[in-house]
Coordinates of C-alpha atoms and ligand atoms in Angstrom, one line a residue:
M1 CA 172.0 78.0 59.3
R2 CA 169.9 80.0 56.8
V3 CA 166.8 78.1 55.8
C4 CA 163.9 78.8 53.5
V5 CA 160.7 76.8 53.7
I6 CA 158.3 77.2 50.7
G7 CA 154.7 76.2 51.5
T8 CA 153.4 76.6 55.1
G9 CA 150.9 73.8 55.4
Y10 CA 150.9 71.1 58.0
V11 CA 154.4 70.0 57.0
G12 CA 156.1 73.3 56.0
L13 CA 154.9 75.4 58.9
V14 CA 155.8 72.7 61.5
T15 CA 159.2 72.2 59.8
G16 CA 159.9 75.9 59.7
A17 CA 158.8 76.6 63.2
C18 CA 160.8 73.7 64.7
L19 CA 164.0 74.6 62.8
A20 CA 163.6 78.2 64.0
H21 CA 163.1 76.9 67.5
V22 CA 166.4 75.0 67.5
G23 CA 168.2 78.3 66.4
H24 CA 168.3 78.3 62.6
Q25 CA 167.3 81.5 60.7
V26 CA 164.2 80.6 58.9
V27 CA 162.2 82.4 56.2
C28 CA 158.8 80.8 55.4
V29 CA 157.4 81.6 52.0
D30 CA 153.7 81.2 51.1
N31 CA 151.7 82.6 48.2
N32 CA 148.6 83.0 50.4
E33 CA 148.8 86.6 51.7
E34 CA 146.1 86.1 54.3
K35 CA 148.1 83.2 55.8
V36 CA 151.3 85.2 55.8
K37 CA 149.6 88.1 57.6
L38 CA 148.2 85.7 60.2
M39 CA 151.6 84.0 60.8
K40 CA 153.4 87.4 61.0
A41 CA 151.0 88.2 63.9
G42 CA 152.1 85.0 65.6
Q43 CA 149.0 83.0 64.8
S44 CA 149.0 79.6 63.3
P45 CA 146.6 79.0 60.4
I46 CA 146.3 75.4 61.4
F47 CA 145.5 73.7 64.7
E48 CA 148.5 71.7 65.9
P49 CA 149.3 71.2 69.6
G50 CA 152.3 73.2 70.7
L51 CA 152.8 75.0 67.3
S52 CA 151.5 78.5 68.2
E53 CA 153.8 78.5 71.3
I54 CA 157.0 77.8 69.4
L55 CA 155.9 80.0 66.6
Q56 CA 155.4 83.0 68.9
A57 CA 158.7 82.3 70.7
A58 CA 160.6 82.2 67.4
I59 CA 159.0 85.4 66.2
Q60 CA 160.1 87.1 69.5
V61 CA 163.7 86.0 69.3
G62 CA 163.7 86.8 65.6
T63 CA 164.6 83.4 64.2
I64 CA 161.6 83.2 61.9
A65 CA 160.1 85.5 59.3
F66 CA 157.2 85.2 56.8
T67 CA 156.9 86.5 53.3
T68 CA 155.0 86.0 50.0
D69 CA 158.2 86.9 48.1
L70 CA 159.9 83.8 46.8
A71 CA 162.9 85.7 45.5
A72 CA 163.6 87.0 49.1
G73 CA 163.3 83.5 50.5
V74 CA 165.6 81.9 47.9
T75 CA 168.2 84.6 48.4
H76 CA 168.1 84.1 52.1
G77 CA 168.3 80.3 52.3
Q78 CA 171.3 78.0 52.0
I79 CA 168.8 75.2 52.4
L80 CA 165.5 75.5 50.5
F81 CA 162.7 73.2 51.5
I82 CA 159.9 72.6 49.1
A83 CA 156.9 71.8 51.2
V84 CA 153.9 72.5 49.0
G85 CA 150.9 70.2 48.7
T86 CA 150.8 67.2 46.3
P87 CA 147.1 66.2 46.4
A88 CA 145.8 63.1 44.7
L89 CA 144.5 63.4 41.1
P90 CA 141.2 61.6 40.2
D91 CA 143.3 58.7 38.7
G92 CA 145.2 58.2 41.9
G93 CA 148.4 59.9 40.7
S94 CA 150.0 62.9 42.5
D95 CA 149.2 66.4 41.4
T96 CA 152.7 67.8 41.3
R97 CA 151.9 71.2 39.7
Y98 CA 152.7 73.1 42.8
V99 CA 156.1 71.5 43.2
E100 CA 156.7 72.2 39.5
A101 CA 155.9 75.9 39.9
V102 CA 158.1 76.3 43.0
A103 CA 161.1 74.4 41.5
R104 CA 161.0 76.7 38.4
G105 CA 160.6 79.7 40.7
I106 CA 163.6 78.7 42.7
G107 CA 165.6 78.3 39.5
S108 CA 164.7 81.8 38.3
H109 CA 166.0 83.3 41.6
L110 CA 169.2 81.4 42.0
D111 CA 172.3 83.5 42.6
S112 CA 175.9 82.4 42.8
E113 CA 175.6 80.8 46.2
Y114 CA 175.6 77.0 46.4
K115 CA 172.1 75.8 47.6
V116 CA 170.6 72.6 48.7
I117 CA 167.0 72.1 47.5
V118 CA 165.1 69.7 49.6
N119 CA 162.0 67.8 48.6
K120 CA 159.9 67.7 51.8
S121 CA 156.6 67.2 49.9
T122 CA 155.8 63.6 49.2
V123 CA 156.5 63.4 45.5
P124 CA 156.4 60.5 43.1
I125 CA 159.5 58.3 42.9
G126 CA 161.9 59.8 40.5
S127 CA 160.9 63.4 41.3
G128 CA 164.4 64.4 42.5
D129 CA 165.8 64.4 39.0
W130 CA 162.7 66.1 37.7
V131 CA 163.0 68.9 40.3
R132 CA 166.7 69.4 39.2
M133 CA 165.5 69.7 35.6
L134 CA 162.8 72.2 36.5
V135 CA 165.2 74.3 38.6
M136 CA 167.6 74.4 35.6
D137 CA 164.8 75.4 33.3
G138 CA 163.7 78.2 35.6
Y139 CA 167.3 79.4 35.8
A140 CA 167.8 79.3 32.0
E141 CA 164.5 81.2 31.3
Q142 CA 165.5 83.9 33.7
R143 CA 169.0 84.2 32.2
V144 CA 167.5 84.5 28.7
E145 CA 165.1 87.2 29.8
A146 CA 167.9 89.1 31.5
V147 CA 170.2 89.0 28.5
A148 CA 167.6 89.3 25.6
P149 CA 167.2 93.1 25.7
V150 CA 171.0 93.5 25.4
L151 CA 171.2 91.2 22.4
A152 CA 168.2 92.8 20.6
G153 CA 170.3 95.5 19.1
G154 CA 173.3 93.2 18.3
G155 CA 174.7 91.6 15.2
G156 CA 171.5 89.8 14.3
E157 CA 173.0 86.2 14.3
E158 CA 170.9 83.5 16.0
I159 CA 171.9 82.9 19.5
R160 CA 170.8 79.6 21.3
P161 CA 169.5 80.3 24.8
A162 CA 171.9 77.7 26.4
S163 CA 174.9 79.7 25.1
L164 CA 173.7 82.6 27.2
L165 CA 174.3 80.7 30.4
T166 CA 177.7 81.8 31.4
H167 CA 177.9 79.4 34.4
E168 CA 176.0 76.5 35.7
P169 CA 174.0 77.3 38.9
K170 CA 175.4 75.5 41.9
F171 CA 172.8 73.4 43.7
D172 CA 171.9 69.8 44.7
V173 CA 168.5 68.2 45.3
V174 CA 167.9 66.1 48.4
S175 CA 164.9 64.0 49.3
N176 CA 164.1 64.4 53.1
P177 CA 160.7 62.8 53.6
E178 CA 158.6 63.7 56.7
F179 CA 157.0 61.3 59.0
L180 CA 155.0 63.7 61.1
R181 CA 151.6 62.7 62.4
E182 CA 149.1 65.4 62.5
G183 CA 148.1 66.2 66.1
S184 CA 151.6 65.4 67.3
A185 CA 153.7 66.9 64.5
V186 CA 155.8 69.2 66.8
Y187 CA 156.5 66.3 69.2
D188 CA 157.3 64.0 66.2
T189 CA 159.8 66.6 64.8
F190 CA 161.8 66.8 68.1
N191 CA 161.5 63.0 68.8
P192 CA 161.8 61.3 65.4
D193 CA 162.4 57.5 65.0
R194 CA 164.8 58.3 62.1
I195 CA 165.8 61.0 59.6
V196 CA 166.1 60.0 55.9
L197 CA 168.3 61.8 53.5
G198 CA 168.5 60.9 49.9
S199 CA 171.1 62.3 47.6
S200 CA 174.3 61.4 45.7
S201 CA 175.9 64.7 46.7
E202 CA 178.3 64.6 49.6
P203 CA 178.2 68.4 50.3
A204 CA 174.4 68.4 50.3
I205 CA 174.3 65.5 52.7
A206 CA 176.9 67.3 54.9
L207 CA 174.8 70.4 55.1
M208 CA 171.6 68.5 55.9
Q209 CA 173.4 66.6 58.7
E210 CA 174.6 69.9 60.1
L211 CA 171.1 71.3 60.0
Y212 CA 169.7 68.4 62.0
I213 CA 172.4 68.2 64.7
P214 CA 170.1 69.6 67.4
I215 CA 167.5 67.0 66.6
V216 CA 169.8 64.1 66.0
E217 CA 171.5 64.8 69.4
R218 CA 168.0 65.0 71.0
Q219 CA 168.6 68.5 72.4
Y220 CA 164.9 69.2 72.3
A221 CA 163.6 65.7 72.8
E222 CA 161.4 64.5 75.6
N223 CA 164.0 62.0 76.7
R224 CA 167.4 63.5 76.1
S225 CA 169.3 60.4 77.4
L226 CA 168.3 58.2 74.4
P227 CA 171.0 57.4 71.8
S228 CA 171.1 59.8 68.9
V229 CA 168.5 59.6 66.2
P230 CA 169.5 57.2 63.4
V231 CA 170.1 59.0 60.1
V232 CA 169.5 56.9 56.9
V233 CA 171.7 58.3 54.1
T234 CA 170.7 56.8 50.8
D235 CA 170.0 57.6 47.1
L236 CA 167.2 59.9 46.0
S237 CA 164.8 57.3 44.7
S238 CA 165.2 55.0 47.8
A239 CA 164.5 58.0 50.1
E240 CA 161.3 58.8 48.1
M241 CA 160.3 55.1 48.2
I242 CA 160.9 54.9 52.0
K243 CA 158.2 57.5 52.5
Y244 CA 155.6 55.6 50.4
A245 CA 156.5 52.2 51.7
A246 CA 156.2 53.5 55.4
N247 CA 152.8 54.9 54.9
A248 CA 151.6 52.0 52.7
F249 CA 152.8 49.6 55.4
L250 CA 151.0 51.4 58.2
A251 CA 147.8 51.7 56.1
T252 CA 148.0 48.0 55.3
K253 CA 148.5 47.2 58.9
I254 CA 145.3 49.0 59.8
S255 CA 143.4 47.4 57.0
F256 CA 144.7 44.0 58.2
I257 CA 143.4 44.5 61.7
N258 CA 140.1 45.8 60.3
E259 CA 139.7 42.6 58.2
V260 CA 140.5 40.6 61.3
A261 CA 137.8 42.6 63.2
N262 CA 135.2 41.8 60.6
I263 CA 136.0 38.1 60.9
C264 CA 136.0 38.5 64.8
D265 CA 132.5 39.9 64.4
R266 CA 131.4 36.7 62.7
V267 CA 133.1 34.1 64.9
G268 CA 132.5 35.9 68.2
A269 CA 136.1 36.9 69.1
D270 CA 137.1 40.3 70.4
V271 CA 139.5 42.2 68.1
V272 CA 140.8 44.4 71.0
E273 CA 142.0 41.2 72.7
V274 CA 143.3 39.8 69.5
A275 CA 145.3 43.0 68.7
K276 CA 146.8 42.9 72.2
G277 CA 147.7 39.3 71.8
I278 CA 149.4 39.7 68.5
G279 CA 150.9 43.1 69.2
L280 CA 153.0 41.7 72.0
D281 CA 154.9 39.7 69.4
S282 CA 157.9 42.1 68.9
R283 CA 157.9 41.3 65.2
I284 CA 154.4 42.6 64.8
G285 CA 154.3 45.4 67.4
G286 CA 151.2 46.8 69.1
K287 CA 151.0 50.2 67.3
F288 CA 148.6 50.8 64.4
L289 CA 146.5 47.8 65.4
Q290 CA 143.4 49.8 66.5
A291 CA 140.5 48.4 64.5
G292 CA 137.7 50.9 63.6
L293 CA 136.1 52.7 60.7
G294 CA 139.3 53.0 58.8
W295 CA 142.1 55.3 57.9
G296 CA 141.8 58.8 56.3
G297 CA 143.7 62.1 56.2
S298 CA 146.0 63.8 53.8
C299 CA 148.6 61.1 53.6
F300 CA 147.6 57.5 53.8
P301 CA 144.9 57.6 51.1
K302 CA 146.9 59.6 48.6
D303 CA 150.2 57.9 49.2
V304 CA 148.8 54.4 48.9
S305 CA 147.0 55.4 45.7
A306 CA 150.1 57.1 44.3
L307 CA 152.2 53.9 45.0
V308 CA 149.6 51.8 43.2
H309 CA 149.6 54.3 40.4
T310 CA 153.4 54.3 40.1
A311 CA 153.5 50.5 40.1
D312 CA 150.9 50.6 37.3
D313 CA 153.1 52.9 35.3
Y314 CA 155.7 50.2 35.4
G315 CA 153.3 47.4 34.4
Y316 CA 153.1 46.0 37.9
E317 CA 149.7 45.4 39.6
A318 CA 150.0 46.1 43.4
H319 CA 147.4 43.6 44.5
L320 CA 148.1 43.8 48.3
L321 CA 148.0 47.6 48.3
K322 CA 144.8 47.7 46.2
A323 CA 143.2 45.3 48.7
A324 CA 144.3 47.5 51.6
V325 CA 142.4 50.4 49.9
S326 CA 139.3 48.4 49.2
V327 CA 139.1 47.0 52.7
N328 CA 139.4 50.6 53.9
Q329 CA 136.6 51.9 51.6
R330 CA 134.3 49.2 52.9
Q331 CA 135.3 49.7 56.5
R332 CA 134.2 53.4 56.4
L333 CA 130.6 52.4 55.8
M334 CA 130.6 49.4 58.2
V335 CA 129.2 51.6 61.0
V336 CA 126.2 52.4 58.7
E337 CA 125.6 48.7 58.1
K338 CA 125.8 48.1 61.9
L339 CA 123.3 50.9 62.4
Q340 CA 120.9 49.3 59.9
Q341 CA 121.2 46.0 61.8
V342 CA 120.1 47.8 65.0
L343 CA 117.6 50.4 63.7
K344 CA 116.5 48.5 60.5
I345 CA 115.1 51.4 58.6
L346 CA 117.3 54.6 58.6
K347 CA 115.0 56.7 56.5
G348 CA 113.4 59.4 58.7
K349 CA 115.8 58.7 61.6
T350 CA 118.2 61.2 63.2
V351 CA 121.9 60.1 63.8
G352 CA 124.5 62.1 65.6
L353 CA 128.2 61.8 64.8
L354 CA 130.8 62.3 67.6
G355 CA 133.7 63.7 65.8
L356 CA 134.3 64.8 62.2
T357 CA 138.1 65.1 61.7
F358 CA 140.0 62.2 60.3
K359 CA 141.8 61.7 63.7
P360 CA 141.8 63.6 67.1
N361 CA 143.9 66.7 67.8
T362 CA 143.6 68.2 64.4
D363 CA 141.2 70.4 62.4
D364 CA 141.9 68.4 59.2
L365 CA 138.9 67.0 57.3
R366 CA 140.8 65.9 54.3
D367 CA 139.5 62.4 53.2
A368 CA 137.9 62.0 56.6
P369 CA 135.8 58.8 57.0
A370 CA 133.1 61.1 58.4
L371 CA 132.5 62.6 55.0
N372 CA 131.6 59.1 53.5
I373 CA 129.4 58.3 56.5
I374 CA 127.5 61.6 56.1
E375 CA 127.0 61.0 52.4
Q376 CA 125.8 57.4 52.9
L377 CA 123.4 58.3 55.7
S378 CA 122.0 61.2 53.8
R379 CA 121.5 59.0 50.7
L380 CA 119.5 56.6 53.0
G381 CA 117.2 59.5 54.1
T382 CA 118.7 60.0 57.6
K383 CA 119.1 63.4 59.2
V384 CA 122.7 63.8 60.3
K385 CA 124.0 65.9 63.1
A386 CA 127.6 66.2 64.4
Y387 CA 129.6 67.5 67.2
D388 CA 133.4 67.9 66.9
P389 CA 135.6 69.6 69.6
I390 CA 137.4 71.7 67.0
I391 CA 135.1 72.0 64.0
S392 CA 132.1 73.0 66.2
Q393 CA 134.2 75.7 67.9
T394 CA 135.9 77.2 64.8
G395 CA 132.9 76.9 62.4
M396 CA 135.4 75.6 59.8
R397 CA 133.2 73.5 57.5
H398 CA 135.0 73.3 54.2
G399 CA 133.7 70.3 52.2
I400 CA 131.0 69.3 54.6
S401 CA 127.4 69.6 53.7
D402 CA 124.2 67.6 54.6
V403 CA 125.1 67.8 58.3
I404 CA 123.9 70.0 61.2
V405 CA 127.0 70.9 63.3
E406 CA 126.0 71.2 66.9
T407 CA 127.8 73.3 69.5
D408 CA 127.9 70.7 72.3
P409 CA 127.4 67.0 72.9
D410 CA 124.0 67.5 74.7
R411 CA 122.5 69.3 71.7
L412 CA 123.9 66.6 69.5
A413 CA 122.2 63.8 71.5
D414 CA 118.9 65.6 71.7
G415 CA 116.3 63.7 69.7
C416 CA 118.8 61.3 68.1
D417 CA 118.0 57.6 67.3
A418 CA 121.6 56.7 67.6
L419 CA 125.1 58.1 68.0
I420 CA 128.2 57.0 66.0
L421 CA 131.7 57.7 67.5
V422 CA 133.7 58.7 64.4
T423 CA 136.8 60.3 65.9
D424 CA 138.6 59.2 69.1
W425 CA 138.8 62.6 70.7
Q426 CA 139.9 62.1 74.3
E427 CA 137.1 64.3 75.7
F428 CA 134.5 61.7 74.3
R429 CA 135.6 59.3 77.0
N430 CA 134.3 61.6 79.7
L431 CA 131.0 62.9 78.4
N432 CA 127.9 62.7 80.6
Y433 CA 126.4 59.7 78.8
V434 CA 123.7 59.1 81.4
H435 CA 122.4 62.6 80.7
M436 CA 122.9 62.2 76.9
A437 CA 121.0 58.9 76.9
G438 CA 118.0 60.6 78.5
L439 CA 117.9 63.2 75.7
M440 CA 117.9 60.6 72.9
H441 CA 115.0 59.1 71.2
S442 CA 116.7 55.7 71.5
P443 CA 120.1 55.4 73.2
V444 CA 122.2 53.4 70.7
M445 CA 126.0 53.9 70.4
I446 CA 128.0 52.6 67.4
D447 CA 131.6 53.0 68.6
G448 CA 133.5 53.3 65.3
R449 CA 136.9 53.3 67.1
N450 CA 136.4 50.8 69.9
F451 CA 137.2 53.8 72.1
L452 CA 134.5 53.9 74.8
D453 CA 134.0 51.9 77.9
Q454 CA 131.3 49.4 76.9
K455 CA 130.3 48.6 80.4
A456 CA 129.9 52.2 81.4
L457 CA 127.9 53.0 78.3
E458 CA 125.6 50.0 78.9
K459 CA 125.2 51.1 82.5
A460 CA 124.2 54.6 81.2
G461 CA 121.4 52.9 79.3
F462 CA 123.0 52.6 75.8
R463 CA 122.9 49.7 73.5
Y464 CA 126.6 49.5 72.6
V465 CA 128.0 48.1 69.3
G466 CA 131.7 48.1 68.6
I467 CA 133.8 47.0 65.7
G468 CA 134.9 43.3 65.8
R469 CA 133.9 42.6 69.4
Ligands
UDX1 C1 156.9 31.4 61.0 C2 156.5 32.5 61.9 O1 157.4 33.6 61.8 C3 156.4 32.0 63.3 O2 156.0 33.0 64.2 C4 155.3 30.9 63.3 O3 155.1 30.4 64.6 C5 155.7 29.9 62.3 O4 156.0 30.4 61.1 P1 159.2 30.1 60.6 O5 158.5 29.1 59.8 O6 160.3 29.6 61.5 O7 158.2 30.9 61.5 O8 159.8 31.1 59.5 P2 160.4 32.6 59.6 O9 161.8 32.5 59.5 O10 159.8 33.4 60.7 O11 159.8 33.1 58.2 C6 159.0 32.4 57.3 C7 159.4 32.7 55.9 O12 159.3 34.1 55.6 C8 160.8 32.3 55.5 O13 160.8 31.7 54.3 C9 161.5 33.6 55.5 O14 162.6 33.6 54.6 C10 160.4 34.5 55.0 N1 160.6 35.9 55.5 C11 160.7 36.2 56.9 C12 160.7 36.9 54.6 O15 160.6 36.6 53.4 N2 160.8 38.2 55.1 C13 160.9 38.5 56.4 O16 161.1 39.6 56.8 C14 160.8 37.4 57.3
UDX2 C1 150.5 59.6 58.7 C2 151.8 58.9 59.1 O1 151.7 58.3 60.4 C3 153.0 59.9 59.2 O2 154.2 59.2 59.5 C4 153.0 60.5 57.8 O3 154.1 61.3 57.6 C5 151.8 61.3 57.5 O4 150.7 60.3 57.5 P1 148.7 61.1 59.9 O5 147.9 61.0 58.7 O6 148.8 62.4 60.6 O7 150.2 60.5 59.8 O8 147.9 60.2 61.0 P2 148.1 58.7 61.6 O9 148.2 58.9 63.1 O10 149.1 58.0 60.9 O11 146.6 58.1 61.3 C6 146.2 58.0 60.0 C7 144.8 57.4 60.0 O12 144.8 56.1 60.5 C8 143.8 58.1 60.9 O13 142.5 58.2 60.2 C9 143.7 57.2 62.1 O14 142.4 57.4 62.7 C10 143.8 55.9 61.5 N1 144.3 54.8 62.4 C11 145.6 55.0 63.0 C12 143.6 53.7 62.7 O15 142.4 53.6 62.2 N2 144.1 52.7 63.5 C13 145.3 52.8 64.1 O16 145.7 51.9 64.8 C14 146.1 54.0 63.8

């Protein structure tokens, strides 16, 4: 099928590359020329395991192309994915201006072919109808512009723009939320738990179901013998709500276990054991029960805030979600409190952070807990150093100041009064901690993810402090 993906960020590029990989003809549109140049050369502008490989393979077989030309993309696609960013506004709402611009742009380039316009970006509930209106506006504006010069020399009577539209454009809007986790986005696309399609249009749903056949039938899955992927077909608003509710639930689940961890700290229980014990209850489930310094990234913080904001708009105060957010904000600085308990005065001390990104296997620093920790330590007069497997290699340092980024773990440890494990990168399990302890001023490890082997660390000479243990 002919697909156009507009916006090649973490969601759009992965979606485009995976759909090209399963054999669809994909055109990816992005207004950033540098990015388009890079992708045309087969290079991924983001770090995502497996993405470069499928991108290069798709370029070779000719199933994917990149352009800055929205008109070309719209003309090409039967299915048009809107996958531009919807960052959080200062008041917690979603900044939907990019979606708005793209929807109008699509409208202005619509031809006589029936198109399905898909909201892949996480947009506020009710945005499906809003996108439809914007597409219609874009279409009307373009028609008026096209016809105005012809009318200029006419009979002089007033002509209302709507009367210039000889026919309605043929399109439907579908909400198809993504549930990809950064760091395993390609895997998640080929092995989803479900696919959600929201629309009242039968032809639109039929086209979307056809698009996803290779994935629903698990043709590219790790385990092809599993039953087909469930497809939830529902109305637009419910599909939009599913996305928010899923992320809000997962974020609340993590805040829940972090709250339990803080109580464990006080009563002398071990949250890792508690999480194991409750996670075995199939109604609870063991996933997303890893206590630590809290959730971050481009989705959880903005989606939970947006849901609180939407509820507010309707006069409903979302107490539980607000509590999940405030537990998380406090949790991010818990490691600094623990450091104060051990070192007492932080002014004039040097602290090294193991990891900067909001989770492992990504280069994403958006709303990373590391940023709050750096800010707080700097405020307290501490010198902050950091080593991150990706950020240290790429030198990408957007949005981080007040930190010295070291090129390897030994240089990080050198002269430190303590280390804080911020991101659970696999390679941190196997560092030479005996050697690192010898380089430190005082070997203290605050394990912000309960990720390291406490006994091994203590044997290496560290004073080990975890979260809730
Ligand atoms: C509950 C716990 O589930 C059980 O593990 C514990 O040992 C005792 O308390 P029970 O009292 O039998 O068990 O009630 P249950 O049916 O599990 O649910 C409790 C209440 O929650 C009910 O009123 C039920 O209607 C409600 N409920 C349950 C919901 O509102 N939504 C749900 O998804 C599940
Ligand atoms: C999330 C959702 O999982 C995905 O379905 C959605 O579409 C996008 O948002 P992502 O933000 O990539 O994905 O990462 P995720 O793996 O969900 O982790 C989010 C944050 O929670 C990270 O900061 C992670 O470190 C933290 N986390 C996760 C915990 O602190 N404990 C856990 O048990 C799990």
